[in-house]
Short mmCIF file of C-alpha atoms in Angstrom, two decimals:
data_model
loop_
_atom_site.label_atom_id
_atom_site.label_comp_id
_atom_site.label_asym_id
_atom_site.label_seq_id
_atom_site.Cartn_x
_atom_site.Cartn_y
_atom_site.Cartn_z
CA UNK A 1014 3.41 29.86 -34.48
CA UNK A 1015 5.99 29.75 -37.26
CA UNK A 1016 9.26 27.95 -36.60
CA UNK A 1017 12.42 29.70 -37.72
CA UNK A 1018 15.29 28.11 -39.63
CA UNK A 1019 17.26 27.35 -36.48
CA UNK A 1020 14.37 25.31 -35.12
CA UNK A 1021 13.25 27.74 -32.41
CA UNK A 1022 9.66 28.85 -32.17
CA UNK A 1023 9.63 32.50 -33.21
CA UNK A 1024 13.00 33.26 -31.61
CA UNK A 1025 15.78 34.70 -33.68
CA UNK A 1026 19.46 34.20 -32.86
CA UNK A 1027 21.00 36.93 -30.75
CA UNK A 1028 23.66 37.75 -33.34
CA UNK A 1029 21.11 38.26 -36.11
CA UNK A 1030 20.73 41.96 -36.97
CA UNK A 1031 17.13 41.57 -38.14
CA UNK A 1032 16.36 39.62 -34.98
CA UNK A 1033 17.79 42.39 -32.85
CA UNK A 1034 15.69 44.96 -34.67
CA UNK A 1035 12.50 42.95 -34.23
CA UNK A 1036 13.30 42.38 -30.56
CA UNK A 1037 13.87 46.09 -30.07
CA UNK A 1038 10.57 46.91 -31.76
CA UNK A 1039 8.78 44.41 -29.55
CA UNK A 1040 10.25 46.08 -26.47
CA UNK A 1041 9.36 49.60 -27.63
CA UNK A 1042 5.88 49.81 -26.19
CA UNK A 1043 5.24 53.34 -27.40
CA UNK A 1044 5.79 52.80 -31.14
CA UNK A 1045 2.66 51.50 -32.79
CA UNK A 1046 2.49 48.96 -35.61
CA UNK A 1047 1.30 51.72 -37.95
CA UNK A 1048 4.38 53.79 -37.13
CA UNK A 1049 6.66 50.82 -37.66
CA UNK A 1050 5.16 50.34 -41.11
CA UNK A 1051 5.31 54.06 -41.90
CA UNK A 1052 8.93 54.52 -40.82
CA UNK A 1053 10.17 51.04 -41.77
CA UNK A 1054 12.97 52.19 -44.08
CA UNK A 1055 14.49 54.66 -41.67
CA UNK A 1056 14.13 52.30 -38.71
CA UNK A 1057 16.23 49.84 -40.70
CA UNK A 1058 18.74 52.64 -41.30
CA UNK A 1059 19.17 54.10 -37.81
CA UNK A 1060 17.31 51.70 -35.52
CA UNK A 1061 14.17 51.70 -33.44
CA UNK A 1062 15.82 53.36 -30.44
CA UNK A 1063 16.78 56.37 -32.53
CA UNK A 1064 13.27 56.49 -34.00
CA UNK A 1065 11.83 56.45 -30.48
CA UNK A 1066 13.93 59.49 -29.60
CA UNK A 1067 12.82 61.19 -32.80
CA UNK A 1068 9.12 60.64 -32.14
CA UNK A 1069 9.37 62.29 -28.72
CA UNK A 1070 11.54 65.23 -29.84
CA UNK A 1071 10.18 68.75 -29.42
CA UNK A 1072 11.91 71.09 -31.88
CA UNK A 1073 11.77 74.87 -32.36
CA UNK A 1074 12.38 76.24 -35.87
CA UNK A 1075 12.75 80.02 -36.21
CA UNK A 1076 12.22 82.20 -39.33
CA UNK A 1077 10.22 80.31 -41.95
CA UNK A 1078 11.82 81.04 -45.31
CA UNK A 1079 13.14 78.70 -48.03
CA UNK A 1080 15.89 77.17 -45.87
CA UNK A 1081 13.51 76.52 -42.96
CA UNK A 1082 11.03 74.99 -45.43
CA UNK A 1083 13.62 72.34 -46.28
CA UNK A 1084 14.50 71.72 -42.63
CA UNK A 1085 10.84 71.42 -41.63
CA UNK A 1086 10.12 69.04 -44.51
CA UNK A 1087 12.96 66.68 -43.61
CA UNK A 1088 12.26 66.63 -39.88
CA UNK A 1089 8.49 66.20 -40.23
CA UNK A 1090 8.87 63.36 -42.73
CA UNK A 1091 11.39 61.71 -40.38
CA UNK A 1092 8.69 61.58 -37.69
CA UNK A 1093 9.68 64.00 -34.92
CA UNK A 1094 7.16 64.39 -32.12
CA UNK A 1095 6.50 68.11 -32.18
CA UNK A 1096 7.58 71.11 -34.25
CA UNK A 1097 7.02 74.77 -33.41
CA UNK A 1098 7.55 77.20 -36.29
CA UNK A 1099 8.15 80.77 -35.19
CA UNK A 1100 8.07 83.83 -37.44
CA UNK A 1101 6.55 87.30 -36.99
CA UNK A 1102 7.12 88.41 -40.60
CA UNK A 1103 4.51 88.33 -43.39
CA UNK A 1104 4.72 86.64 -46.78
CA UNK A 1105 6.04 88.94 -49.50
CA UNK A 1106 6.25 88.64 -53.27
CA UNK A 1107 9.89 87.53 -53.07
CA UNK A 1108 8.95 84.58 -50.84
CA UNK A 1109 6.96 83.01 -53.68
CA UNK A 1110 10.08 82.34 -55.74
CA UNK A 1111 11.64 79.69 -53.52
CA UNK A 1112 9.23 78.58 -50.79
CA UNK A 1113 7.01 75.56 -51.44
CA UNK A 1114 4.74 75.80 -48.39
CA UNK A 1115 3.08 79.06 -49.51
CA UNK A 1116 1.16 80.35 -52.50
CA UNK A 1117 0.24 83.71 -54.03
CA UNK A 1118 -2.90 83.88 -51.91
CA UNK A 1119 -0.72 83.93 -48.77
CA UNK A 1120 0.92 87.29 -49.59
CA UNK A 1121 0.37 89.63 -46.66
CA UNK A 1122 -0.33 86.81 -44.20
CA UNK A 1123 2.04 85.68 -41.46
CA UNK A 1124 4.74 83.37 -42.86
CA UNK A 1125 4.46 80.71 -40.15
CA UNK A 1126 0.66 80.60 -40.30
CA UNK A 1127 0.74 80.45 -44.09
CA UNK A 1128 3.19 77.51 -44.14
CA UNK A 1129 1.53 75.50 -41.35
CA UNK A 1130 -1.31 73.78 -43.32
CA UNK A 1131 1.03 72.30 -45.92
CA UNK A 1132 3.57 71.22 -43.30
CA UNK A 1133 0.78 69.39 -41.43
CA UNK A 1134 -0.19 67.53 -44.59
CA UNK A 1135 3.31 66.06 -44.87
CA UNK A 1136 2.85 64.06 -41.68
CA UNK A 1137 -0.31 64.48 -39.57
CA UNK A 1138 1.32 62.47 -36.77
CA UNK A 1139 3.62 65.39 -35.97
CA UNK A 1140 2.18 67.98 -33.58
CA UNK A 1141 2.68 71.35 -35.28
CA UNK A 1142 2.52 74.65 -33.39
CA UNK A 1143 2.78 78.22 -34.67
CA UNK A 1144 4.24 81.23 -32.87
CA UNK A 1145 3.88 84.65 -34.54
CA UNK A 1146 5.53 86.81 -31.85
CA UNK A 1147 8.87 88.44 -32.60
CA UNK A 1148 11.45 85.93 -31.34
CA UNK A 1149 13.63 88.80 -30.13
CA UNK A 1150 11.00 89.58 -27.48
CA UNK A 1151 11.14 86.09 -25.94
CA UNK A 1152 12.66 85.52 -22.51
CA UNK A 1153 15.27 82.77 -21.98
CA UNK A 1154 12.58 80.65 -20.29
CA UNK A 1155 10.69 80.39 -23.59
CA UNK A 1156 13.36 78.11 -25.07
CA UNK A 1157 13.58 75.67 -22.15
CA UNK A 1158 10.83 73.19 -23.24
CA UNK A 1159 12.46 72.45 -26.59
CA UNK A 1160 14.91 69.61 -27.17
CA UNK A 1161 16.66 71.37 -30.07
CA UNK A 1162 16.53 75.00 -31.23
CA UNK A 1163 17.14 75.84 -34.90
CA UNK A 1164 17.47 79.45 -36.07
CA UNK A 1165 17.65 80.49 -39.72
CA UNK A 1166 18.36 83.71 -41.60
CA UNK A 1167 18.95 86.04 -38.64
CA UNK A 1168 21.75 88.46 -37.73
CA UNK A 1169 24.63 87.61 -35.40
CA UNK A 1170 23.30 89.65 -32.48
CA UNK A 1171 20.00 87.74 -32.49
CA UNK A 1172 21.75 84.41 -33.04
CA UNK A 1173 24.05 85.06 -30.08
CA UNK A 1174 21.15 86.01 -27.81
CA UNK A 1175 19.15 82.88 -28.67
CA UNK A 1176 22.27 80.70 -28.38
CA UNK A 1177 22.87 82.09 -24.89
CA UNK A 1178 19.25 81.34 -23.92
CA UNK A 1179 19.63 77.80 -25.25
CA UNK A 1180 22.75 77.31 -23.15
CA UNK A 1181 20.94 78.48 -20.02
CA UNK A 1182 18.58 75.51 -20.48
CA UNK A 1183 21.35 73.19 -21.77
CA UNK A 1184 19.64 72.87 -25.17
CA UNK A 1185 21.43 72.10 -28.47
CA UNK A 1186 21.44 75.07 -30.85
CA UNK A 1187 21.76 75.28 -34.63
CA UNK A 1188 22.06 78.38 -36.80
CA UNK A 1189 21.94 78.45 -40.58
CA UNK A 1190 21.63 80.95 -43.40
CA UNK A 1191 21.65 81.14 -47.16
CA UNK A 1192 22.64 83.91 -49.57
CA UNK A 1193 22.13 82.69 -53.11
CA UNK A 1194 24.94 80.27 -53.93
CA UNK A 1195 26.44 80.59 -50.45
CA UNK A 1196 25.37 79.38 -47.02
CA UNK A 1197 26.43 78.03 -43.65
CA UNK A 1198 25.41 75.74 -40.79
CA UNK A 1199 26.61 76.23 -37.22
CA UNK A 1200 26.16 73.82 -34.32
CA UNK A 1201 26.51 74.37 -30.58
CA UNK A 1202 25.59 71.11 -28.85
CA UNK A 1203 27.33 72.26 -25.62
CA UNK A 1204 28.41 68.72 -24.63
CA UNK A 1205 27.27 65.79 -26.75
CA UNK A 1206 27.87 62.05 -26.36
CA UNK A 1207 27.40 59.70 -29.30
CA UNK A 1208 28.23 56.14 -30.35
CA UNK A 1209 30.29 55.02 -33.32
CA UNK A 1210 30.00 51.37 -34.35
CA UNK A 1211 33.00 49.70 -35.96
CA UNK A 1212 34.47 46.25 -36.45
CA UNK A 1213 36.30 45.09 -33.35
CA UNK A 1214 40.04 45.22 -33.88
CA UNK A 1215 42.88 43.43 -32.12
CA UNK A 1216 43.98 46.51 -30.21
CA UNK A 1217 42.04 47.58 -27.11
CA UNK A 1218 40.38 50.98 -27.36
CA UNK A 1219 42.04 53.50 -25.07
CA UNK A 1220 39.91 56.12 -23.33
CA UNK A 1221 41.64 59.36 -24.29
CA UNK A 1222 41.31 62.79 -25.88
CA UNK A 1223 41.38 62.66 -29.70
CA UNK A 1224 41.39 66.44 -30.19
CA UNK A 1225 40.76 69.61 -28.20
CA UNK A 1226 37.01 68.99 -28.53
CA UNK A 1227 36.62 65.21 -28.84
CA UNK A 1228 37.33 62.39 -26.36
CA UNK A 1229 36.71 58.64 -26.22
CA UNK A 1230 34.85 58.03 -22.96
CA UNK A 1231 33.64 54.43 -23.26
CA UNK A 1232 33.66 51.20 -25.25
CA UNK A 1233 31.62 48.00 -25.41
CA UNK A 1234 31.33 45.01 -27.76
CA UNK A 1235 28.33 43.25 -29.29
CA UNK A 1236 27.97 40.37 -31.74
CA UNK A 1237 26.16 41.04 -35.01
CA UNK A 1238 25.87 38.58 -37.90
CA UNK A 1239 28.58 36.46 -36.29
CA UNK A 1240 31.03 39.39 -36.11
CA UNK A 1241 32.19 41.35 -33.11
CA UNK A 1242 31.20 44.99 -33.35
CA UNK A 1243 32.71 47.60 -31.06
CA UNK A 1244 30.53 50.48 -29.89
CA UNK A 1245 32.75 53.42 -29.04
CA UNK A 1246 31.24 56.28 -27.05
CA UNK A 1247 32.72 59.69 -27.78
CA UNK A 1248 32.11 63.14 -26.36
CA UNK A 1249 32.25 66.42 -28.27
CA UNK A 1250 32.60 69.84 -26.61
CA UNK A 1251 31.26 72.99 -28.28
CA UNK A 1252 31.54 76.78 -28.20
CA UNK A 1253 28.70 79.33 -28.52
CA UNK A 1254 28.39 81.18 -31.81
CA UNK A 1255 29.62 84.52 -30.50
CA UNK A 1256 32.93 82.91 -29.51
CA UNK A 1257 33.18 80.77 -32.64
CA UNK A 1258 32.65 83.90 -34.75
CA UNK A 1259 35.78 85.51 -33.29
CA UNK A 1260 37.91 82.37 -32.92
CA UNK A 1261 41.00 81.61 -35.02
CA UNK A 1262 41.30 78.75 -37.42
CA UNK A 1263 42.50 75.44 -35.92
CA UNK A 1264 46.27 75.16 -35.29
CA UNK A 1265 46.68 72.64 -38.11
CA UNK A 1266 45.66 75.40 -40.53
CA UNK A 1267 47.69 78.21 -39.01
CA UNK A 1268 50.87 76.14 -39.17
CA UNK A 1269 50.37 75.14 -42.82
CA UNK A 1270 50.34 77.82 -45.52
CA UNK A 1271 48.99 75.38 -48.10
CA UNK A 1272 45.94 74.74 -45.89
CA UNK A 1273 45.51 78.46 -45.28
CA UNK A 1274 45.36 79.07 -49.02
CA UNK A 1275 42.59 76.49 -49.30
CA UNK A 1276 40.34 78.11 -46.68
CA UNK A 1277 37.24 79.44 -48.39
CA UNK A 1278 36.93 83.27 -48.42
CA UNK A 1279 33.27 82.66 -47.55
CA UNK A 1280 34.34 82.53 -43.88
CA UNK A 1281 35.81 86.01 -44.22
CA UNK A 1282 32.72 87.35 -46.01
CA UNK A 1283 30.27 85.95 -43.46
CA UNK A 1284 32.20 87.51 -40.58
CA UNK A 1285 32.31 90.81 -42.48
CA UNK A 1286 28.57 90.57 -43.17
CA UNK A 1287 27.71 90.00 -39.50
CA UNK A 1288 29.92 92.93 -38.50
CA UNK A 1289 28.28 95.10 -41.17
CA UNK A 1290 24.82 94.19 -39.85
CA UNK A 1291 25.94 95.06 -36.32
CA UNK A 1292 27.03 98.51 -37.51
CA UNK A 1293 24.22 99.35 -39.94
CA UNK A 1294 21.36 97.05 -38.90
CA UNK A 1295 20.82 95.86 -42.49
CA UNK A 1296 22.38 94.02 -45.42
CA UNK A 1297 24.82 95.98 -47.60
CA UNK A 1298 23.22 97.82 -50.51
CA UNK A 1299 24.97 98.62 -53.79
CA UNK A 1300 25.78 102.15 -52.63
CA UNK A 1301 29.42 103.24 -52.74
CA UNK A 1302 29.50 103.78 -48.97
CA UNK A 1303 28.18 100.28 -48.21
CA UNK A 1304 30.52 98.63 -50.67
CA UNK A 1305 33.52 100.46 -49.23
CA UNK A 1306 32.55 99.57 -45.65
CA UNK A 1307 31.99 95.92 -46.49
CA UNK A 1308 35.28 95.67 -48.37
CA UNK A 1309 37.13 97.26 -45.45
CA UNK A 1310 35.51 94.86 -42.97
CA UNK A 1311 36.27 91.85 -45.18
CA UNK A 1312 39.92 92.88 -45.48
CA UNK A 1313 40.15 93.22 -41.69
CA UNK A 1314 38.47 89.86 -41.02
CA UNK A 1315 40.70 88.13 -43.58
CA UNK A 1316 43.77 89.52 -41.82
CA UNK A 1317 42.44 88.50 -38.39
CA UNK A 1318 42.09 84.93 -39.68
CA UNK A 1319 45.74 85.09 -40.82
CA UNK A 1320 44.75 84.16 -44.35
CA UNK A 1321 46.93 85.11 -47.34
CA UNK A 1322 45.77 88.46 -48.76
CA UNK A 1323 45.75 87.11 -52.31
CA UNK A 1324 42.99 84.57 -51.47
CA UNK A 1325 40.45 87.36 -50.92
CA UNK A 1326 39.72 88.26 -54.53
CA UNK A 1327 37.52 91.09 -55.75
CA UNK A 1328 35.60 88.61 -57.93
CA UNK A 1329 34.51 86.64 -54.85
CA UNK A 1330 33.55 89.77 -52.93
CA UNK A 1331 31.46 90.92 -55.88
CA UNK A 1332 29.76 87.54 -56.24
CA UNK A 1333 28.99 87.32 -52.51
CA UNK A 1334 27.47 90.81 -52.44
CA UNK A 1335 25.38 90.08 -55.54
CA UNK A 1336 23.96 86.96 -53.88
CA UNK A 1337 22.98 88.63 -50.59
CA UNK A 1338 19.34 88.16 -49.61
CA UNK A 1339 18.52 85.74 -52.42
CA UNK A 1340 17.36 82.13 -52.08
CA UNK A 1341 18.27 79.37 -54.53
CA UNK A 1342 16.40 76.08 -54.16
CA UNK A 1343 19.30 73.63 -54.71
CA UNK A 1344 21.39 75.43 -52.09
CA UNK A 1345 18.61 75.59 -49.50
CA UNK A 1346 17.86 71.92 -50.22
CA UNK A 1347 21.48 70.94 -49.54
CA UNK A 1348 21.79 73.00 -46.37
CA UNK A 1349 18.36 71.96 -45.09
CA UNK A 1350 19.11 68.31 -45.73
CA UNK A 1351 22.50 68.48 -44.01
CA UNK A 1352 21.15 70.27 -40.96
CA UNK A 1353 18.14 67.97 -40.58
CA UNK A 1354 20.33 64.87 -40.88
CA UNK A 1355 22.66 66.20 -38.20
CA UNK A 1356 19.67 66.85 -35.92
CA UNK A 1357 18.47 63.27 -36.48
CA UNK A 1358 21.95 61.92 -35.69
CA UNK A 1359 22.17 64.04 -32.56
CA UNK A 1360 18.77 62.93 -31.30
CA UNK A 1361 19.68 59.29 -31.92
CA UNK A 1362 23.21 59.84 -30.55
CA UNK A 1363 24.64 58.10 -33.59
CA UNK A 1364 27.49 59.22 -35.85
CA UNK A 1365 29.82 62.14 -35.32
CA UNK A 1366 27.94 65.46 -35.30
CA UNK A 1367 28.89 68.66 -37.09
CA UNK A 1368 31.85 70.39 -35.38
CA UNK A 1369 31.05 73.25 -35.70
CA UNK A 1370 30.89 75.49 -38.85
CA UNK A 1371 29.97 74.13 -42.29
CA UNK A 1372 30.38 76.62 -45.14
CA UNK A 1373 28.84 75.90 -48.53
CA UNK A 1374 30.03 77.48 -51.77
CA UNK A 1375 27.63 76.60 -54.56
CA UNK A 1376 29.98 77.96 -57.22
CA UNK A 1377 32.55 75.30 -56.34
CA UNK A 1378 30.06 72.75 -54.91
CA UNK A 1379 32.21 72.47 -51.77
CA UNK A 1380 31.17 72.38 -48.13
CA UNK A 1381 34.24 72.43 -45.84
CA UNK A 1382 33.79 72.17 -42.07
CA UNK A 1383 35.93 74.22 -39.68
CA UNK A 1384 36.17 73.65 -35.91
CA UNK A 1385 36.29 77.22 -34.62
CA UNK A 1386 36.94 77.56 -30.89
CA UNK A 1387 38.63 80.16 -28.70
CA UNK A 1388 42.21 79.44 -27.72
CA UNK A 1389 43.08 80.04 -24.10
CA UNK A 1390 46.74 80.30 -23.10
CA UNK A 1391 48.05 77.54 -20.86
CA UNK A 1392 48.39 78.55 -17.21
CA UNK A 1393 51.68 78.04 -15.40
CA UNK A 1394 50.47 76.47 -12.18
CA UNK A 1395 52.72 76.71 -9.12
CA UNK A 1396 54.36 73.46 -8.18
CA UNK A 1397 53.26 71.89 -4.94
#
């Protein structure tokens, strides 16, 4: 037995961060020594408890195109327990341009089945399952076994239906999509508690609401490397995607014209796109009728958001329409990395999660986040 510097036999001081990590690993009976070695760097980053939650997570990933490739890669390498990839479509020639889990020989085969072998090679410890049935035919009960449901590249009607099914089983839901240089990530975690660690200050933490969606619900203190660290537990409340898609911008935007001018027109264009798909069942083509309808819808959505008319420029509309349906690797890599990291944080209940719409504009390399929730008028309750 090797004596440590403080003279104890194998025992590390309680306020030593490395000692705490080793003690946690020793207590985690289900993580093997091989796994500790394999995931050493990330265990040091987010802790063994978070890794334990990762390794037991059962995740559903729907529609296996370039964006889902990136999400699957990041989650599988992080060491989740189980991943189900669901897609009823077949590999086409266009898929070869941006997807790294398929090859030319896979053309004509189911996309999920074609991607599965290469996903398995990334991390054989992850249980990988394939579902080739149309996700739109699934009952709400299908989604219940999964810890997190991630949907990519689908229309708003399908997203809303799956989100509703996820809520029935109280399951976190993510939606994401990419159109060339543009993309988005949406999160509906229903109700999510997480812990923020910070240096203990002189003032006592007050349990209170910080915003309309976020509250401080608990606080505790630990000692780490001789310093007092406060662990603050917060709770975030979420809205489903069908409500977020029709919700106004937060009050701090609506009361500030400068902030309104800075809101990306991508929000307007995405809402117009989803409305267009609801009407026509497809993406806009370059026909005059489609262009006129999309422009009309975009103008209406921009007005509904109370955004200045001059911020919806014809150049942006043209660029957005030209990018529809395309996949660009750097954009899918960014979105896939952001979404996977948020999933990891949510599973580990560490760090503040996405709240609730991230919009990425590759032209400007900006990714603003907007908290979009319905506003209900205050009720005048009768006095007792």
